[in-house]
Tab-separated table of C-alpha atoms and ligand atoms in Angstrom:
chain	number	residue	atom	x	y	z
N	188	UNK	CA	0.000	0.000	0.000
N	189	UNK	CA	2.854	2.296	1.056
N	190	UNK	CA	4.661	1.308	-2.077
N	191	UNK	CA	1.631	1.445	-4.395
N	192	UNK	CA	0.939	5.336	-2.967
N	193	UNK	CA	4.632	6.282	-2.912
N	194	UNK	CA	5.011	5.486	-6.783
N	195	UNK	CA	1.787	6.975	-7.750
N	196	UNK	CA	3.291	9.697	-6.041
N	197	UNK	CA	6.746	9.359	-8.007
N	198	UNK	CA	4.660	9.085	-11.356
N	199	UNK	CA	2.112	12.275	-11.002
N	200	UNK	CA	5.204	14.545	-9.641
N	201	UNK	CA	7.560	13.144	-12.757
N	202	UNK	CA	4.121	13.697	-15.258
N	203	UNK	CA	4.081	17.298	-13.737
N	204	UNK	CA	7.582	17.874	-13.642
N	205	UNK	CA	8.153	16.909	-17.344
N	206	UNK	CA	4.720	19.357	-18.328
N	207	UNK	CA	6.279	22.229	-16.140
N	208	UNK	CA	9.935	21.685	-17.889
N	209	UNK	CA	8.398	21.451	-21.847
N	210	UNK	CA	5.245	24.016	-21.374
N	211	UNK	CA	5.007	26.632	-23.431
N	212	UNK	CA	5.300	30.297	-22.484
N	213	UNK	CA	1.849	32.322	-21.131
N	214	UNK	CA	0.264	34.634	-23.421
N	215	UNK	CA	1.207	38.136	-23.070
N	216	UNK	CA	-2.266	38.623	-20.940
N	217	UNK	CA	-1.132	35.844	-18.546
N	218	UNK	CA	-2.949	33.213	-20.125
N	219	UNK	CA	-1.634	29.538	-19.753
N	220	UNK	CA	-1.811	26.793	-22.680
N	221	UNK	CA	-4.623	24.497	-20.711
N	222	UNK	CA	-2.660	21.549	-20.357
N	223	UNK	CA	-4.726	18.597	-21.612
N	224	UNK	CA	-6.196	20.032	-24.273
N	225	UNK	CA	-5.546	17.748	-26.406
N	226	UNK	CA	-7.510	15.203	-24.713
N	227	UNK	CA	-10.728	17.841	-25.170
N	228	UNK	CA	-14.178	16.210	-26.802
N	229	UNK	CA	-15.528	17.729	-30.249
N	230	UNK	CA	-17.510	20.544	-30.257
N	231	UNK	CA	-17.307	21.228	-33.905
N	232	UNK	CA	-15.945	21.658	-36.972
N	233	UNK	CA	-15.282	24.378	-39.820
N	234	UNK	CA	-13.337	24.707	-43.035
N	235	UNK	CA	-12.201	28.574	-43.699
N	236	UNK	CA	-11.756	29.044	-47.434
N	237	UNK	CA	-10.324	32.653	-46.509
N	238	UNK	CA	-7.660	31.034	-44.723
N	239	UNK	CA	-7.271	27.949	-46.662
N	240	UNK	CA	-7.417	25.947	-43.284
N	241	UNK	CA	-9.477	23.193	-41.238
N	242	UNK	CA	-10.545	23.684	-37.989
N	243	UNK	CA	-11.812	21.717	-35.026
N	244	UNK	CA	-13.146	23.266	-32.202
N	245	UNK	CA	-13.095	20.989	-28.887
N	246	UNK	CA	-14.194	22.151	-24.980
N	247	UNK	CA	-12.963	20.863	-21.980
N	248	UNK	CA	-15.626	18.820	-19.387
N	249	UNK	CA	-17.469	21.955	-18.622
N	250	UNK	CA	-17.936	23.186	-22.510
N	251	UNK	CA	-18.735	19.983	-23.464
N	252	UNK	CA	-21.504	19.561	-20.917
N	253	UNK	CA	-22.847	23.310	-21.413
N	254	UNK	CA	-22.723	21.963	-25.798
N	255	UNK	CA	-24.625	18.724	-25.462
N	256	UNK	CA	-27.439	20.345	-23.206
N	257	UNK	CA	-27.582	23.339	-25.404
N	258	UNK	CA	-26.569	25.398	-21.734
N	259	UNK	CA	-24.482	28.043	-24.190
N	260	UNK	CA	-26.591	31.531	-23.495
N	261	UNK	CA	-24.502	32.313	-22.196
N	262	UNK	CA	-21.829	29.380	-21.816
N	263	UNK	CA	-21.057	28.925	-17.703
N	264	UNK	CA	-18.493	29.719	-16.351
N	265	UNK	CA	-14.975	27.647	-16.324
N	266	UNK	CA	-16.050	26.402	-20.262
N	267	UNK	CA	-12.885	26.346	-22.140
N	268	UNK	CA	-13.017	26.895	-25.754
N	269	UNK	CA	-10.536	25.199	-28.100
N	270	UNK	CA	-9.855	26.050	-31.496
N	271	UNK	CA	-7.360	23.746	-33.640
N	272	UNK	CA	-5.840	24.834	-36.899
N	273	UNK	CA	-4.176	22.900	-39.960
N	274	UNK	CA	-3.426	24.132	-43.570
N	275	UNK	CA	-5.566	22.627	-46.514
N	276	UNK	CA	-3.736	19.877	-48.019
N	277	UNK	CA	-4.970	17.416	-50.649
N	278	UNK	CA	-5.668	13.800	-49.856
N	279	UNK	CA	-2.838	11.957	-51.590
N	280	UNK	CA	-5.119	8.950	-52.417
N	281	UNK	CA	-8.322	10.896	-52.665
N	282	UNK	CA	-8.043	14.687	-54.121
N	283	UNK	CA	-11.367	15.593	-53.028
N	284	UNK	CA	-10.623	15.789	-50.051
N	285	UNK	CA	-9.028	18.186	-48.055
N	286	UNK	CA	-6.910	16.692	-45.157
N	287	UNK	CA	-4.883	18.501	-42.792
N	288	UNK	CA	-1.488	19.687	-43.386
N	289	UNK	CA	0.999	21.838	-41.201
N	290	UNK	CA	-0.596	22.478	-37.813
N	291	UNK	CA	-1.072	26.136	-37.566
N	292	UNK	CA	-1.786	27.018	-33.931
N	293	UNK	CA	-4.477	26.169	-31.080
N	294	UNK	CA	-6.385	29.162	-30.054
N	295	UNK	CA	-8.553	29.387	-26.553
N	296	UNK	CA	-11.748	31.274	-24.959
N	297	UNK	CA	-11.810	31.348	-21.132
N	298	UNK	CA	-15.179	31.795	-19.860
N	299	UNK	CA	-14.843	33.720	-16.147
N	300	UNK	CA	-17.826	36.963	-16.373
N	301	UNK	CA	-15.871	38.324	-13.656
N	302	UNK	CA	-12.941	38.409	-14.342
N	303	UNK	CA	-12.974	39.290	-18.075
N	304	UNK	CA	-15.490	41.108	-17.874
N	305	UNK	CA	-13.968	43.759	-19.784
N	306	UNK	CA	-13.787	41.195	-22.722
N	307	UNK	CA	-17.156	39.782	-22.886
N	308	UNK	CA	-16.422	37.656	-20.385
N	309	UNK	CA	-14.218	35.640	-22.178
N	310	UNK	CA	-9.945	35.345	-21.925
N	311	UNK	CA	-8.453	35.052	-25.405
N	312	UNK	CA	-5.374	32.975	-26.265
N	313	UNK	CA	-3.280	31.762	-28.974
N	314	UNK	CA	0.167	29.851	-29.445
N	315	UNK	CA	1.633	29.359	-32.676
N	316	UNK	CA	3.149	26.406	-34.532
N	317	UNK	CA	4.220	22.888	-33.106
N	318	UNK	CA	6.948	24.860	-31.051
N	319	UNK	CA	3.546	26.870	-29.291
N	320	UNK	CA	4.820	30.308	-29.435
N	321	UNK	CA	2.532	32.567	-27.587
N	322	UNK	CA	0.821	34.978	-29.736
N	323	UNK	CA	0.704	38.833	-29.701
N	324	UNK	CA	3.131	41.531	-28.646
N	325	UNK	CA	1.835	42.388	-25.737
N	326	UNK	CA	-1.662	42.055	-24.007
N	327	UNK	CA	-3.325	44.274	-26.158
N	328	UNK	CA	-3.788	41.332	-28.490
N	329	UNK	CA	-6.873	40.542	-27.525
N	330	UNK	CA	-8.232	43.507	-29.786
N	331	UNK	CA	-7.123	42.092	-32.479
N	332	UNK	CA	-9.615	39.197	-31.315
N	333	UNK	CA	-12.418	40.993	-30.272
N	334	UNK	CA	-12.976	42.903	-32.752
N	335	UNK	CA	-14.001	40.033	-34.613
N	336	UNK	CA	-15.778	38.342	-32.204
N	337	UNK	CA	-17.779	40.853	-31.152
N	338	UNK	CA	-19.652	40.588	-34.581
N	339	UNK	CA	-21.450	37.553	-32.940
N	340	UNK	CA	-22.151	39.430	-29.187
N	341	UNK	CA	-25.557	38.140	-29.649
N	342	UNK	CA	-24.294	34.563	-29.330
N	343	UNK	CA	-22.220	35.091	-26.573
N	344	UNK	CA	-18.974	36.155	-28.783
N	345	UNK	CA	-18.850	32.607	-30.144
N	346	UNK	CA	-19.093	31.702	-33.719
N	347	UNK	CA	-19.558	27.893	-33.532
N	348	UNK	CA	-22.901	26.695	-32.961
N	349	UNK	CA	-22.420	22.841	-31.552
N	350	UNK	CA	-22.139	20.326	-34.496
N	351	UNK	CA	-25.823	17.898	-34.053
N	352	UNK	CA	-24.554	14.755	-32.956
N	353	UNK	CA	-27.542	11.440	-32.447
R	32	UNK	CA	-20.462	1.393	2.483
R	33	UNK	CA	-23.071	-1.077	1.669
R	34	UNK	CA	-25.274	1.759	0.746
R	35	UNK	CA	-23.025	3.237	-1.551
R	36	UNK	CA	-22.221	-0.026	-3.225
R	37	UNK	CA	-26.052	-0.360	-3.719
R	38	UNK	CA	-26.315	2.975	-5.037
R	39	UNK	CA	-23.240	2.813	-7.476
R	40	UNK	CA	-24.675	-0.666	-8.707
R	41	UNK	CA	-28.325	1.091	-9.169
R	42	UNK	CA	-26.882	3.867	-10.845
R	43	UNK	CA	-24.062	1.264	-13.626
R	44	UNK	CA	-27.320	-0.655	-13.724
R	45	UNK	CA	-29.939	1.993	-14.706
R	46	UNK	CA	-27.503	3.706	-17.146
R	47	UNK	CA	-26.958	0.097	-18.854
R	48	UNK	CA	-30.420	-0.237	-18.946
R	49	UNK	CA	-31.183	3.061	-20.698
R	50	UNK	CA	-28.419	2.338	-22.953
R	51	UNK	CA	-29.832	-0.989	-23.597
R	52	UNK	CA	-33.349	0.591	-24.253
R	53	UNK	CA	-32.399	3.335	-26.820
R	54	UNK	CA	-28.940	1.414	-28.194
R	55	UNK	CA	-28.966	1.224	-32.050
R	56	UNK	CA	-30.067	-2.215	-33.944
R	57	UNK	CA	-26.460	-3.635	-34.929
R	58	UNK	CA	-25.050	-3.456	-38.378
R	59	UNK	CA	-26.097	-6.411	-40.764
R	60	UNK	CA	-23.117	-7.874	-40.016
R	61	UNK	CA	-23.664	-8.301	-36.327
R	62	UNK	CA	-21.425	-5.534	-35.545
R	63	UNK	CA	-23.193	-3.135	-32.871
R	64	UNK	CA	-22.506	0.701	-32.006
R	65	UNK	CA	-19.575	1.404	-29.816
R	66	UNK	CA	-21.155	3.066	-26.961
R	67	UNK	CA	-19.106	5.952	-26.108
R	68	UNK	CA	-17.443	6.909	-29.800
R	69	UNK	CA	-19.269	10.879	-29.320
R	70	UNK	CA	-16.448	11.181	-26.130
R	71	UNK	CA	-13.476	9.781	-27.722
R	72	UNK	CA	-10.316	11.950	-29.400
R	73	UNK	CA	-9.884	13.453	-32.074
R	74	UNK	CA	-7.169	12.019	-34.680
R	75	UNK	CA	-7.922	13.568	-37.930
R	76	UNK	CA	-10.467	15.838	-40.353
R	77	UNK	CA	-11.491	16.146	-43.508
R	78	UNK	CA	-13.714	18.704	-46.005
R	79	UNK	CA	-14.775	16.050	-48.482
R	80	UNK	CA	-15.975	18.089	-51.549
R	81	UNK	CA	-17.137	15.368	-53.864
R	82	UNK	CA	-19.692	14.497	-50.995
R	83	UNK	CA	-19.914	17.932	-49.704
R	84	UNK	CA	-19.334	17.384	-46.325
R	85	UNK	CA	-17.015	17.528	-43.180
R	86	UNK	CA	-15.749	15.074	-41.184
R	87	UNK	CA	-14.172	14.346	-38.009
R	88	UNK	CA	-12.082	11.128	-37.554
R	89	UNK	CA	-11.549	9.859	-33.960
R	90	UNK	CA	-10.593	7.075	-32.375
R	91	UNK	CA	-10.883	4.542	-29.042
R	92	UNK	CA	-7.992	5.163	-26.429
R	93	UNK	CA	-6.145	2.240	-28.586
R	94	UNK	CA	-6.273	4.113	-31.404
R	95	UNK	CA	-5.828	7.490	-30.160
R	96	UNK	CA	-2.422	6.105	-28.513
R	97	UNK	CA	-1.191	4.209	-31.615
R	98	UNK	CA	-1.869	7.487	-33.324
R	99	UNK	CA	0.236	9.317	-31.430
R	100	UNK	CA	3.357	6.994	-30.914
R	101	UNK	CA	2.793	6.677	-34.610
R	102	UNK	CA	2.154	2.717	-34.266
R	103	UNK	CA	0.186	2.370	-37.345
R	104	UNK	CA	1.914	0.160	-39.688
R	105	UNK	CA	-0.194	-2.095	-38.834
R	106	UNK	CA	-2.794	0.045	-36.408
R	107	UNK	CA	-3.007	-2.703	-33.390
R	108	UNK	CA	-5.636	-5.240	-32.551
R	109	UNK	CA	-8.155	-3.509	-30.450
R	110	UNK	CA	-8.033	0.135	-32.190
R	111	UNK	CA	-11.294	1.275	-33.573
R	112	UNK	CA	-11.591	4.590	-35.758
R	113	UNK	CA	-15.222	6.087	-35.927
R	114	UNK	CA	-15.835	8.705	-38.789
R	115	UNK	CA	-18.687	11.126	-38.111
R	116	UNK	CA	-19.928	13.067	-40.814
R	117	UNK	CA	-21.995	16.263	-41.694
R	118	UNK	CA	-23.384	17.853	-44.817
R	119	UNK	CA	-21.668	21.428	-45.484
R	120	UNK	CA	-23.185	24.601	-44.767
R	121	UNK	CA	-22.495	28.160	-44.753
R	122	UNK	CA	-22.183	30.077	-41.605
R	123	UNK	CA	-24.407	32.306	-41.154
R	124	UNK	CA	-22.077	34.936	-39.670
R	125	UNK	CA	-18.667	34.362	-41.690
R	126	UNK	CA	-19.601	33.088	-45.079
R	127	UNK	CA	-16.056	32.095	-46.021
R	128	UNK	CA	-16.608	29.220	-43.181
R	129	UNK	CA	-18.082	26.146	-43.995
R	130	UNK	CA	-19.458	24.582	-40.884
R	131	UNK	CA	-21.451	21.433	-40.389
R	132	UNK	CA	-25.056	20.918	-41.306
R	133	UNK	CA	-27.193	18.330	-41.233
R	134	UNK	CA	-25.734	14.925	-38.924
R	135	UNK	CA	-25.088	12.266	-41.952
R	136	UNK	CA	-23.760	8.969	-40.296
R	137	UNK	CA	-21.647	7.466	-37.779
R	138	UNK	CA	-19.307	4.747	-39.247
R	139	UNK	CA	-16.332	2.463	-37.993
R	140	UNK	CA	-13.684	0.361	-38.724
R	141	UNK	CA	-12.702	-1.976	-35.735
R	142	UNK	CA	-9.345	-3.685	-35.873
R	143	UNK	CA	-9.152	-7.580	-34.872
R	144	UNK	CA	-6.512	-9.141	-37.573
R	145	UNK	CA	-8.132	-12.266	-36.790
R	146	UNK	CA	-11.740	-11.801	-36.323
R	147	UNK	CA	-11.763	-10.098	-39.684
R	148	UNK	CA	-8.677	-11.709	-41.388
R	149	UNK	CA	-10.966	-11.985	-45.043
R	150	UNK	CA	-11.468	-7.756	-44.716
R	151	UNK	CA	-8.088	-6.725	-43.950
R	152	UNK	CA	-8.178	-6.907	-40.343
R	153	UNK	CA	-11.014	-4.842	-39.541
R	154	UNK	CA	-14.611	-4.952	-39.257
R	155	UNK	CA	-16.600	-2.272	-41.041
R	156	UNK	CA	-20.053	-0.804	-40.045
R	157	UNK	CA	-22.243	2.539	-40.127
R	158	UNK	CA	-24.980	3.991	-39.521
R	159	UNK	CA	-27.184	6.644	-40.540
R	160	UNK	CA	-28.473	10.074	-39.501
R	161	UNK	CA	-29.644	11.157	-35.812
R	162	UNK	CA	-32.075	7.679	-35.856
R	163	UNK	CA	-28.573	6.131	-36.114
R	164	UNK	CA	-30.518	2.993	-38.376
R	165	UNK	CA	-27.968	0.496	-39.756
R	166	UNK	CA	-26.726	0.525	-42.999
R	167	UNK	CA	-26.857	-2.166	-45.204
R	168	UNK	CA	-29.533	-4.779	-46.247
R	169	UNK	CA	-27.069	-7.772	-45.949
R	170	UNK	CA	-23.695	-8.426	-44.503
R	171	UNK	CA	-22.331	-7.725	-48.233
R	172	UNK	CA	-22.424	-4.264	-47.539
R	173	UNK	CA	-18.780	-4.472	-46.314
R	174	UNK	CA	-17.855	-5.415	-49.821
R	175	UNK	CA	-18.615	-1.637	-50.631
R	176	UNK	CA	-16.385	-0.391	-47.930
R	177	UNK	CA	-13.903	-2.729	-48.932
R	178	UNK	CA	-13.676	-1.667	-52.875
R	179	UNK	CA	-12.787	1.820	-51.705
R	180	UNK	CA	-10.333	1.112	-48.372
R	181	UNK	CA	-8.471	-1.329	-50.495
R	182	UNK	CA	-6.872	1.621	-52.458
R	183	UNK	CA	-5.051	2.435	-49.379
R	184	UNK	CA	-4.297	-1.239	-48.702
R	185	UNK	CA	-0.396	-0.232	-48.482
R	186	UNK	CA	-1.431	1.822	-45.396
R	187	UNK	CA	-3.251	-1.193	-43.390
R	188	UNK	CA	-6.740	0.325	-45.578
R	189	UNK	CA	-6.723	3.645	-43.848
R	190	UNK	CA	-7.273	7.068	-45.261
R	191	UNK	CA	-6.763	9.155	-42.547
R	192	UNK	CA	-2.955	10.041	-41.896
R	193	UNK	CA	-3.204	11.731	-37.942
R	194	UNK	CA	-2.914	15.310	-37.759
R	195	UNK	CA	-0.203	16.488	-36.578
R	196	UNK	CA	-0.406	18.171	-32.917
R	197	UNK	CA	2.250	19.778	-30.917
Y	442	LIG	C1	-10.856	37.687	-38.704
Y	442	LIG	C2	-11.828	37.205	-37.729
Y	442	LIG	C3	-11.344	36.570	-36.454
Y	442	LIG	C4	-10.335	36.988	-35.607
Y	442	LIG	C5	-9.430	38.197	-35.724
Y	442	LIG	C6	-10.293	36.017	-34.535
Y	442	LIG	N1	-11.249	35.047	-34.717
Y	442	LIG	FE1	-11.612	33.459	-33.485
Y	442	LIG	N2	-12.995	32.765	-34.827
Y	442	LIG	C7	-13.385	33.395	-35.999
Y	442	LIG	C8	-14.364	32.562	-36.667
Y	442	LIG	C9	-15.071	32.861	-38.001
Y	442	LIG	C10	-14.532	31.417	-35.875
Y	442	LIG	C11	-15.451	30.210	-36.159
Y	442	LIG	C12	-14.636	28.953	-36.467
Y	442	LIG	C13	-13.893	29.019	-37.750
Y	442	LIG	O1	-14.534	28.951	-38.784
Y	442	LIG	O2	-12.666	29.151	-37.708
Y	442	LIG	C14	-13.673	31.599	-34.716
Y	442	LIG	C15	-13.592	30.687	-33.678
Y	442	LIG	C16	-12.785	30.815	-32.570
Y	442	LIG	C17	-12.764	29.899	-31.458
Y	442	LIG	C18	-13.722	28.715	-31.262
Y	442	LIG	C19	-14.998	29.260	-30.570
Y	442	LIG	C20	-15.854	30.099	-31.511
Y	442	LIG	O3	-16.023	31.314	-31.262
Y	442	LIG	O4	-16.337	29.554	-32.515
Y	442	LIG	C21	-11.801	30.329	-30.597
Y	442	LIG	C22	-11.410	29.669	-29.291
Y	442	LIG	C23	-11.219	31.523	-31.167
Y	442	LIG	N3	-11.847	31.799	-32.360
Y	442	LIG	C24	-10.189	32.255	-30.581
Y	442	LIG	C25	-9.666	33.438	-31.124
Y	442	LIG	C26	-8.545	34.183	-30.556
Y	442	LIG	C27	-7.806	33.792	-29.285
Y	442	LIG	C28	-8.309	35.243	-31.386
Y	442	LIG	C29	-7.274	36.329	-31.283
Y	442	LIG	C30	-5.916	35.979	-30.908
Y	442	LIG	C31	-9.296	35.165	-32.457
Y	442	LIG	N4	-10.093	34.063	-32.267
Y	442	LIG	C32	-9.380	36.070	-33.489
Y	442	LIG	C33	-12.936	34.597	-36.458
Y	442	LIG	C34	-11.904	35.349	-35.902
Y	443	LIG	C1	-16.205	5.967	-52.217
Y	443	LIG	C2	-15.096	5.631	-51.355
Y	443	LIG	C3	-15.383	5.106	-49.975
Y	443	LIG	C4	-16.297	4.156	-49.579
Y	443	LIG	C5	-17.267	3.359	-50.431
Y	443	LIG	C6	-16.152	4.023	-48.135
Y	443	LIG	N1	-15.171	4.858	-47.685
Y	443	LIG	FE1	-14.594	5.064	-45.753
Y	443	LIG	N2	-13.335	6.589	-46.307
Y	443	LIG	C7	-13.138	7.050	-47.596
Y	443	LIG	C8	-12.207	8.154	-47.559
Y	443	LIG	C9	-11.693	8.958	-48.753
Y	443	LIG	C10	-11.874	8.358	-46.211
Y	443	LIG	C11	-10.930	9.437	-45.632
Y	443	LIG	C12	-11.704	10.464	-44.795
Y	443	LIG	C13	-12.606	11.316	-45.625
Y	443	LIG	O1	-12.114	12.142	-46.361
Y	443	LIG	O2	-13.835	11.128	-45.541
Y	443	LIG	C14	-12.596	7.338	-45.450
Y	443	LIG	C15	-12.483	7.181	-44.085
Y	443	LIG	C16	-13.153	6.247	-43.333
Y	443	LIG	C17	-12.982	6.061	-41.909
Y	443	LIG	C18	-11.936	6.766	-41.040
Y	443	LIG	C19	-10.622	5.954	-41.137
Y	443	LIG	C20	-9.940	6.122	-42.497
Y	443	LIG	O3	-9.809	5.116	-43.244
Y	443	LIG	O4	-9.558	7.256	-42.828
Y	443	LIG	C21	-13.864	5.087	-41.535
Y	443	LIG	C22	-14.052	4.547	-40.123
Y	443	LIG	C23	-14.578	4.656	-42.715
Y	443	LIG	N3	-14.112	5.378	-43.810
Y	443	LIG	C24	-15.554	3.670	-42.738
Y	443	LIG	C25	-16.207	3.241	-43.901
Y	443	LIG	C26	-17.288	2.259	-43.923
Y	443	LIG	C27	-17.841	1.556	-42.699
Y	443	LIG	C28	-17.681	2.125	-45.212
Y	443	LIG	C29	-18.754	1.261	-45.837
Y	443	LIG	C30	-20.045	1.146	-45.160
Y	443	LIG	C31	-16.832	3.013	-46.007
Y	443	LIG	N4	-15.954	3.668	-45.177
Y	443	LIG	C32	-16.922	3.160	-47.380
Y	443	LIG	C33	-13.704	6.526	-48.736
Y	443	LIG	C34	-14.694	5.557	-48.762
């Protein structure tokens, strides 16, 4: 029992060790990359034409939820928003269809009405590239975000409406 | 602790039951629904434009791990790959984004080289729209599947190629 709890121990603080050692940098607002997100359910999916690039969008437990029981006027608080991005590329064994290429960058909406309040309620968040280089100068970035977001303030600054799923 | 154990059995028991209840008839050829494919991980995506519609490829923990490692030449016993698909539409807000539609099907390819030795290793099945009804009148559906996943033959009758993630 000792053993069993010791190297459960040993295994979470050498999982968090290696995670604090290789994680990325914050966003210039403060803004850490949400560590498991790659773990996070679908919410949806889009193909931009004006950016030649397919997206999904996933949620962590709490988006997810909020998605599936159409809770998402507004979305509660502690949803996380997750936005993937790859380059078009052409199936090499099927050309039409477009498959991802070179993984452009993962992009994230905090939900906390308090504390962004000044935002819509929502942190904003973007790291670059498979190296994850935080995006933006400085924390005036989020502008730059809102400005297109706000265009859907009537659906809680989100664009993606949950993909139906049986 | 009796009491809980009661109450945790009640509770596995009534959620089998109303799976049970509202599960999906099987596939013609005996092969039923995986019950939790709408939580599993994402692996790959794809804007198919002869068919006009997006998909989103995911996969079972197996899978999902082979993905990642790369351990997919062959993909191992156990692995199953759901594919779910929707019909395009516009977004209303951002025309240049094409964003699901309509649900289309559910469909899978289960990997047991044994099992299904005469179909390449895996079993094929789908099923269609939100009543999720089985597709196929006989088990010679898979025959269809087969004629188009044996052009990728050389990559164990796979399409998708996993994104690529940080
Ligand atoms: C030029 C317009 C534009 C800008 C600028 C923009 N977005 Fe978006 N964003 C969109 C659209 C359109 C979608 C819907 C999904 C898609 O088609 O890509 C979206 C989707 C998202 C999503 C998924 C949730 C949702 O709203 O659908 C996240 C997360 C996100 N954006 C984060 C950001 C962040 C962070 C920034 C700034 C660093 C940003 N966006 C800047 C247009 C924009
Ligand atoms: C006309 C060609 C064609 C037929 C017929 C077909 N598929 Fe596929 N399938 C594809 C292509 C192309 C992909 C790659 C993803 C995409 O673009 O849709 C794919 C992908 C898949 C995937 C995801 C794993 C992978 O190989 O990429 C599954 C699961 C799947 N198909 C199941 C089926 C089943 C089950 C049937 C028969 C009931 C079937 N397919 C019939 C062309 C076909």
């Amino acid at each position: 029992m000792k053993l069993t709890i010791a190297l459960t121990f040993g295994a979470c603080f050498a999982a968090g060790a290696a995670w604090a050692a290789e994680k990325p940098a914050p966003a210039p607002n403060g803004i850490e990359l949400p560590a498991y997100y790659k773990n996070w359910r679908v919410i949806g999916v889009s193909h931009r034409q004006d950016k030649e690039s397919l997206r999904v969008i996933v949620g962590n437990d709490t988006a997810v939820d909020a998605a599936r029981t159409g809770n998402t006027h507004p979305w509660p608080d502690g949803s996380i928003l997750g936005k993937l991005a790859w380059k078009d590329q052409t199936h090499p064994n099927w050309p039409a269809a477009t498959v991802p290429g070179e993984f452009v960058h993962a992009e994230f909406m905090i939900k906390d009405s308090a504390k962004y309040a000044k935002t819509g309620g929502w942190g904003f968040a973007r790291w670059l590239g498979m190296e994850q280089k935080p995006y933006g100068q400085d924390a005036s970035f989020v502008q730059e975000c809102l400005a297109c977001h706000d265009q859907v303030k009537d659906n809680d600054s989100v664009f993606t409406h949950p993909a139906p799923l049986p």
